[in-house]
Coordinates of C-alpha atoms and ligand atoms in Angstrom, one line a residue:
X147 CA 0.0 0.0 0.0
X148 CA 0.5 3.8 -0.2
X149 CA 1.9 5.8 2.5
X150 CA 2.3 9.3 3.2
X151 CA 5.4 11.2 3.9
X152 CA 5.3 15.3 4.1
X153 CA 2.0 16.3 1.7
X154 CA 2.6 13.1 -0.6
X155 CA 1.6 9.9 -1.1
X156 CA 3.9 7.6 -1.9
X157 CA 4.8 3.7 -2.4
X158 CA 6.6 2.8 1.2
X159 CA 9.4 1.4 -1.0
X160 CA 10.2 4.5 -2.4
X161 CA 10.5 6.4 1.2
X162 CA 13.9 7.4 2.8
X163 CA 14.4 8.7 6.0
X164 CA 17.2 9.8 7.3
X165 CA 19.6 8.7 9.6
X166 CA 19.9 12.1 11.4
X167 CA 15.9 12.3 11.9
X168 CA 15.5 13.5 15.4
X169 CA 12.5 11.0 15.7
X170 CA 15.0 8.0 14.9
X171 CA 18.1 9.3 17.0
X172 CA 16.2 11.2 20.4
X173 CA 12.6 10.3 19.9
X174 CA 12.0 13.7 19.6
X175 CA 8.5 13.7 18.3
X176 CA 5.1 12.5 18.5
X177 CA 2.4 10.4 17.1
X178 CA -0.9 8.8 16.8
X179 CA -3.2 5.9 15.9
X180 CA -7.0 6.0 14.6
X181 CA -8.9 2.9 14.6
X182 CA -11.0 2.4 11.0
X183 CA -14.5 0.5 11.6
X184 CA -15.7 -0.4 8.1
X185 CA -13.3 2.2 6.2
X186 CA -14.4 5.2 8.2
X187 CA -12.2 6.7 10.7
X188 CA -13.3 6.3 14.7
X189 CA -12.8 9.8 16.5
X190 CA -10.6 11.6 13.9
X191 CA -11.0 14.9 14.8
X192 CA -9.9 13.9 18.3
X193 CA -6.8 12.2 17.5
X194 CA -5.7 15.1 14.9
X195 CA -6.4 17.5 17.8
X196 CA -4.1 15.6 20.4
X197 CA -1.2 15.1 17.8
X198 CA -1.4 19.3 17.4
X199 CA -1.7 19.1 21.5
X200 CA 1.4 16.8 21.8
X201 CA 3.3 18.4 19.2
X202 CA 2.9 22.2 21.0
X203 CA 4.0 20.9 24.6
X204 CA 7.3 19.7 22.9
X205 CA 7.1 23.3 20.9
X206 CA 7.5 21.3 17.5
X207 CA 6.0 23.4 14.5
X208 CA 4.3 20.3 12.5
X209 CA 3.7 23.0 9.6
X210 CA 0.8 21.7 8.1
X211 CA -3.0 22.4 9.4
X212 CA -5.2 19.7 10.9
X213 CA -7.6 20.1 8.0
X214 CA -4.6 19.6 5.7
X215 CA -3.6 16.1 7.5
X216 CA -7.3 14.9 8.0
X217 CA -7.8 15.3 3.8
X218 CA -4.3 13.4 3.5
X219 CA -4.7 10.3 6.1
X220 CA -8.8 10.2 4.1
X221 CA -7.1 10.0 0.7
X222 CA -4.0 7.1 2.5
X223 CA -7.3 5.6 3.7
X224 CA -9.3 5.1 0.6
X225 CA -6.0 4.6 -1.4
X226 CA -5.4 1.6 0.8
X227 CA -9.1 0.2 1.1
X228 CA -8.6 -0.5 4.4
X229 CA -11.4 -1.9 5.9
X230 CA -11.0 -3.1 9.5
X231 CA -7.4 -1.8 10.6
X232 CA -6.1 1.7 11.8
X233 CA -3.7 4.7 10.6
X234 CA -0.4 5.6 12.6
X235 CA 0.6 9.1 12.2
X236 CA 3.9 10.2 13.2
X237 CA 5.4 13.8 13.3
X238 CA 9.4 14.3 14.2
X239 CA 11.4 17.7 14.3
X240 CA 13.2 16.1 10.9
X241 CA 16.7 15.6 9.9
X242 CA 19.7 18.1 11.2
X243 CA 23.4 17.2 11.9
X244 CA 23.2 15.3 15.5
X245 CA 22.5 17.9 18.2
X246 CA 20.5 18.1 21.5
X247 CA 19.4 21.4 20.7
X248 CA 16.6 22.0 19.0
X249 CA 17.9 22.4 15.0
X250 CA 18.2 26.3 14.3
X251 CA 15.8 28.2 12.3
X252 CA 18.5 28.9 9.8
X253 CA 18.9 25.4 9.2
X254 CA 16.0 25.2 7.6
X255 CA 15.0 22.4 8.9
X256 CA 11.5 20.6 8.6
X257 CA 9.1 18.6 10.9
X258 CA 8.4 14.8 9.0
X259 CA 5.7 13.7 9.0
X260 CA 4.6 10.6 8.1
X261 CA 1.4 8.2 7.9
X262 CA 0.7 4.4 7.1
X263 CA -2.6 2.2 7.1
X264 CA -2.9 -1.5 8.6
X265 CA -4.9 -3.9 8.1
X266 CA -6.2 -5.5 11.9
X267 CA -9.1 -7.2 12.6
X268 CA -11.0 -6.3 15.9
X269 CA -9.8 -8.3 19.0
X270 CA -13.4 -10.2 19.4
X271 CA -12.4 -13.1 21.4
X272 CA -10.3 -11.0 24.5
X273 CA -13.1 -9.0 24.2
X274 CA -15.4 -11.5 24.8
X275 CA -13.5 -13.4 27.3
X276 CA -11.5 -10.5 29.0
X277 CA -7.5 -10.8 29.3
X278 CA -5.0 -11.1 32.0
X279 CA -2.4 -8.5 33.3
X280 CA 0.1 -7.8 35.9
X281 CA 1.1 -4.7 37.7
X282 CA 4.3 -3.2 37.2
X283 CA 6.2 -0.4 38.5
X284 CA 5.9 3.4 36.2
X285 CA 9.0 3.8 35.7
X286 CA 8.5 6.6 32.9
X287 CA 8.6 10.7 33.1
X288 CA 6.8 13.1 34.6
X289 CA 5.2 14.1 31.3
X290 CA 3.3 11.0 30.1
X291 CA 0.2 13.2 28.5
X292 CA 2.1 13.6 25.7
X293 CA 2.1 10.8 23.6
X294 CA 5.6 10.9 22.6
X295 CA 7.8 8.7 20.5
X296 CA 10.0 8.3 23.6
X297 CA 8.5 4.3 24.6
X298 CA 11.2 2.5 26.0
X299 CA 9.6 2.1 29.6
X300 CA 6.0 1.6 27.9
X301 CA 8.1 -1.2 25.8
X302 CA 9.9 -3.2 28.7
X303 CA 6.2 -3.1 31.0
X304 CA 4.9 -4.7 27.8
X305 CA 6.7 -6.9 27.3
X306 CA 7.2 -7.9 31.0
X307 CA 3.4 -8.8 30.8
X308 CA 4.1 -11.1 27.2
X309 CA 7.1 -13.0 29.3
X310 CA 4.2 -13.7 31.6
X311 CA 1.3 -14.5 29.0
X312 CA -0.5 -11.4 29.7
X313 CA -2.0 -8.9 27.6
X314 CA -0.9 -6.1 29.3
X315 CA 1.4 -3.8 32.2
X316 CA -1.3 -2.4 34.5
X317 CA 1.9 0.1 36.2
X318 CA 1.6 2.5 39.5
X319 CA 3.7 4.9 40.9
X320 CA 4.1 5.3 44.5
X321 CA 1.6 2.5 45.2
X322 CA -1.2 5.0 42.7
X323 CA -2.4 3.3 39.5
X324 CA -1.8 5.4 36.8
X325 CA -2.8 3.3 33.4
X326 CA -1.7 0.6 31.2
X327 CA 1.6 0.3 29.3
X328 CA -0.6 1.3 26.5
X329 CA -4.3 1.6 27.6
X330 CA -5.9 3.9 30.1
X331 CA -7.0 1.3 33.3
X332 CA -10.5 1.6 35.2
X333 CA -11.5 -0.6 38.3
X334 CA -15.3 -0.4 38.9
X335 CA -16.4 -1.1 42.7
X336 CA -19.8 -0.5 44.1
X337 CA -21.2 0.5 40.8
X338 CA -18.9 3.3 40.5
X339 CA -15.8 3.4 37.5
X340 CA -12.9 5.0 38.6
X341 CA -9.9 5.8 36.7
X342 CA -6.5 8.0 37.3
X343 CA -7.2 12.1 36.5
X344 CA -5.9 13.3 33.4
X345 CA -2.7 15.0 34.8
X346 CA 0.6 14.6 33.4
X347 CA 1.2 11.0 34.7
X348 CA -1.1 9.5 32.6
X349 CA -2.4 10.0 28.8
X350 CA -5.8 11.3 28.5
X351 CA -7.0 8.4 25.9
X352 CA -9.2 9.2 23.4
X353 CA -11.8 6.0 24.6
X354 CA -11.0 7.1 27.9
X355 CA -12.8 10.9 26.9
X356 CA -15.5 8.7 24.8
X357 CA -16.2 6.8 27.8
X358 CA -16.5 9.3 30.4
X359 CA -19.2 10.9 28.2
X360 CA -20.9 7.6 27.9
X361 CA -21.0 7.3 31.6
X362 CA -22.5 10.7 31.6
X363 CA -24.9 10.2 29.5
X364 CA -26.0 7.1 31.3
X365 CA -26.0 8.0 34.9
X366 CA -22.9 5.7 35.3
X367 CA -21.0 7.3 38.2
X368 CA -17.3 8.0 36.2
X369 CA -15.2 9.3 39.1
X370 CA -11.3 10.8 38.3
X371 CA -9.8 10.1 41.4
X372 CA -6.5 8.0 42.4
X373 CA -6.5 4.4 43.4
X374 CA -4.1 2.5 44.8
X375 CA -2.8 -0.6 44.0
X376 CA -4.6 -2.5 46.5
X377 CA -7.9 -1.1 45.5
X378 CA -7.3 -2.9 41.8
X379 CA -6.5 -5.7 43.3
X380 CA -9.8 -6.6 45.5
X381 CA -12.2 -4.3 42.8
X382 CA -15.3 -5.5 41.8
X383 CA -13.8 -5.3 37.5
X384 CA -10.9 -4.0 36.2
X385 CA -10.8 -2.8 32.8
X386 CA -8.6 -1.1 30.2
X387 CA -9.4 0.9 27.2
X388 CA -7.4 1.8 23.9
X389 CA -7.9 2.6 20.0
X390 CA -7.2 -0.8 19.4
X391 CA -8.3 -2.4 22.7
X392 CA -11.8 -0.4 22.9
X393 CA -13.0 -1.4 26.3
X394 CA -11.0 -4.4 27.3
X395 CA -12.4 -6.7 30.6
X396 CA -9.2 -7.5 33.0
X397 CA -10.1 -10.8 34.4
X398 CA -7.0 -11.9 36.0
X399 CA -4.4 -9.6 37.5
X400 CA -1.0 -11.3 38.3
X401 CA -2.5 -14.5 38.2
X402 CA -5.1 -14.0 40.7
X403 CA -8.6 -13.8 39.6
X404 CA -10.7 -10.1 39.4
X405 CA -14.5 -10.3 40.4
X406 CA -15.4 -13.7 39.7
X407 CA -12.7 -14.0 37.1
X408 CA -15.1 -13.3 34.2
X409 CA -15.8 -10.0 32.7
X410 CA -18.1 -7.8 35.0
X411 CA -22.1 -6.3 34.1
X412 CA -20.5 -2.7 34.2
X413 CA -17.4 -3.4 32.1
X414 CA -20.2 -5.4 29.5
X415 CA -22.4 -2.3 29.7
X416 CA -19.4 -0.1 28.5
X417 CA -18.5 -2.3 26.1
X418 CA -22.1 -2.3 24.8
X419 CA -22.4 1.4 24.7
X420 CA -18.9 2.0 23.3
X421 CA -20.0 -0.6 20.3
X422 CA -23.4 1.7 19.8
X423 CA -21.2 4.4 19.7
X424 CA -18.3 3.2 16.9
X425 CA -21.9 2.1 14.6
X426 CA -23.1 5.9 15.3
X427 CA -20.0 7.3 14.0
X428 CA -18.8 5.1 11.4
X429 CA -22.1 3.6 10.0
X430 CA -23.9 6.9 8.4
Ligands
PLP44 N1 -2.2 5.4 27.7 C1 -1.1 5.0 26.9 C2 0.3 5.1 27.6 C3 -1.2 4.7 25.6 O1 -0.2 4.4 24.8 C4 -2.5 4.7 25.0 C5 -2.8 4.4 23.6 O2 -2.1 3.7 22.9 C6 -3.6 5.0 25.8 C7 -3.4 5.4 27.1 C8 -5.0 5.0 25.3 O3 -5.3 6.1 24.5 P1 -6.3 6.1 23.3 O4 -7.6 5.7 23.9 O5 -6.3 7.5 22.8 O6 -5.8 5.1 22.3

């Protein structure tokens, strides 16, 4: 398929990036991923509005409007015929001679940006059935709302949780759950969901801002407020939600069973709404 690098689309064979990108050598950039439900894109807007959101806390000029990358990611999107999948998006402060600094304005020196579609069906069966997790310490920086390129903790809580057969890194810092390795994470006990603020130590998922409204809108109690580790452990359901996860049951949590060990009524009634909601948006 086609991909998109700058204002062009291109064949990813004929793309070259170079060695010097800041994005490849510091991380220094940021990105995104937009689930597609039927070849429409799921919250769009949203995610375009977060990558300008990111991209201003680091003070990188991305040099192209939001109207400008939503026509471009539509056009990689029906290019592609992607049906069931999602688009990254990634923006870096571009190619200069290696430097800490940010490049000068001399230089000359432009922000990358690049896009690509997959193909990826939706997770049906951990959906169904729920997944495991363990908890694991945070171990990353005091600025986790921007969703940076910069993954390396995010990576090794990851794939800490895959060493043990689990689905996911449910991590806390100083006995507080902040959120998943890559997934916002919710405990529900009496009837209430709870889940980290949106402050710098976590990232203010775009399901997570769906959900809350869906809780609103249906006198389900959607509280902001920290938990600690303890309190995940003896909840009534744990859950975590992602683009690609959507509302994800927790069913086991290092090894020991959640609940009853099967997903919980609240955590189905989110999932339910949540699915209303994607057929709102995406089946017009
Ligand atoms: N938290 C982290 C660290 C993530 O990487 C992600 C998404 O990948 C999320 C939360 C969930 O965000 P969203 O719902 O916007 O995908």
């Amino acid at each position: 398929g086609k991909i998109i690098l700058g204002d062009q689309l291109l064949e990813r064979s004929d793309v070259l990036i170079d060695l010097e990108d800041r994005g490849y050598q510091f991380g220094d950039g940021v990105y995104e991923v937009i689930r597609v439900y039927g070849g429409k894109l799921f919250t769009m807007k949203e995610h375009i509005d977060r990558l300008f959101q990111s991209a201003k806390k680091i003070k990188l000029d991305i040099s192209m409007s939001p109207e400008q990358i939503q026509d471009l990611v539509e056009s990689l999107l029906k290019e592609n015929g992607v049906n069931f999948g999602s688009v990254y998006m990634q923006v870096t402060r571009g190619a200069a001679p290696r430097n800490h600094k940010f490049p000068l304005p001399a230089s000359n020196t432009k922000a990358v940006f690049t896009a690509y579609t997959n193909e990826v069906p939706r997770p049906q069966s951990q959906l169904e059935n729920g997944v495991e997790a363990i908890t694991a310490e945070d171990i990353r920086w005091l600025r986790c709302d921007i969703k940076s390129l910069n993954l390396l903790p995010n990576v090794l809580a990851k794939q800490e949780a895959a060493d043990s057969g689990c689905f996911e890194a449910i991590l806390h810092r100083n006995g507080i759950v902040t959120e998943g390795s890559s997934s916002n994470a919710y405990i529900v006990k009496n009837n209430e969901v709870m889940t980290h603020p949106a402050d710098n130590l976590i990232l203010n998922g775009i399901t997570r801002q769906v959900l809350a409204t869906l809780c609103k809108d249906n006198s389900i109690p959607f509280v902001e407020k920290e938990f600690e580790v303890h309190d995940l452990l003896h909840a009534d359901e744990v859950f975590i939600t992602s683009t690609t996860s959507e509302v994800m049951p927790v069913i086991k949590l290092d090894g020991r069973a959640v609940g009853n060990g099967v997903p919980g009524e609240i955590t189905r009634k989110l999932q339910s709404l949540f699915e209303a909601k994607i057929n709102q948006e995406t089946k017009v």
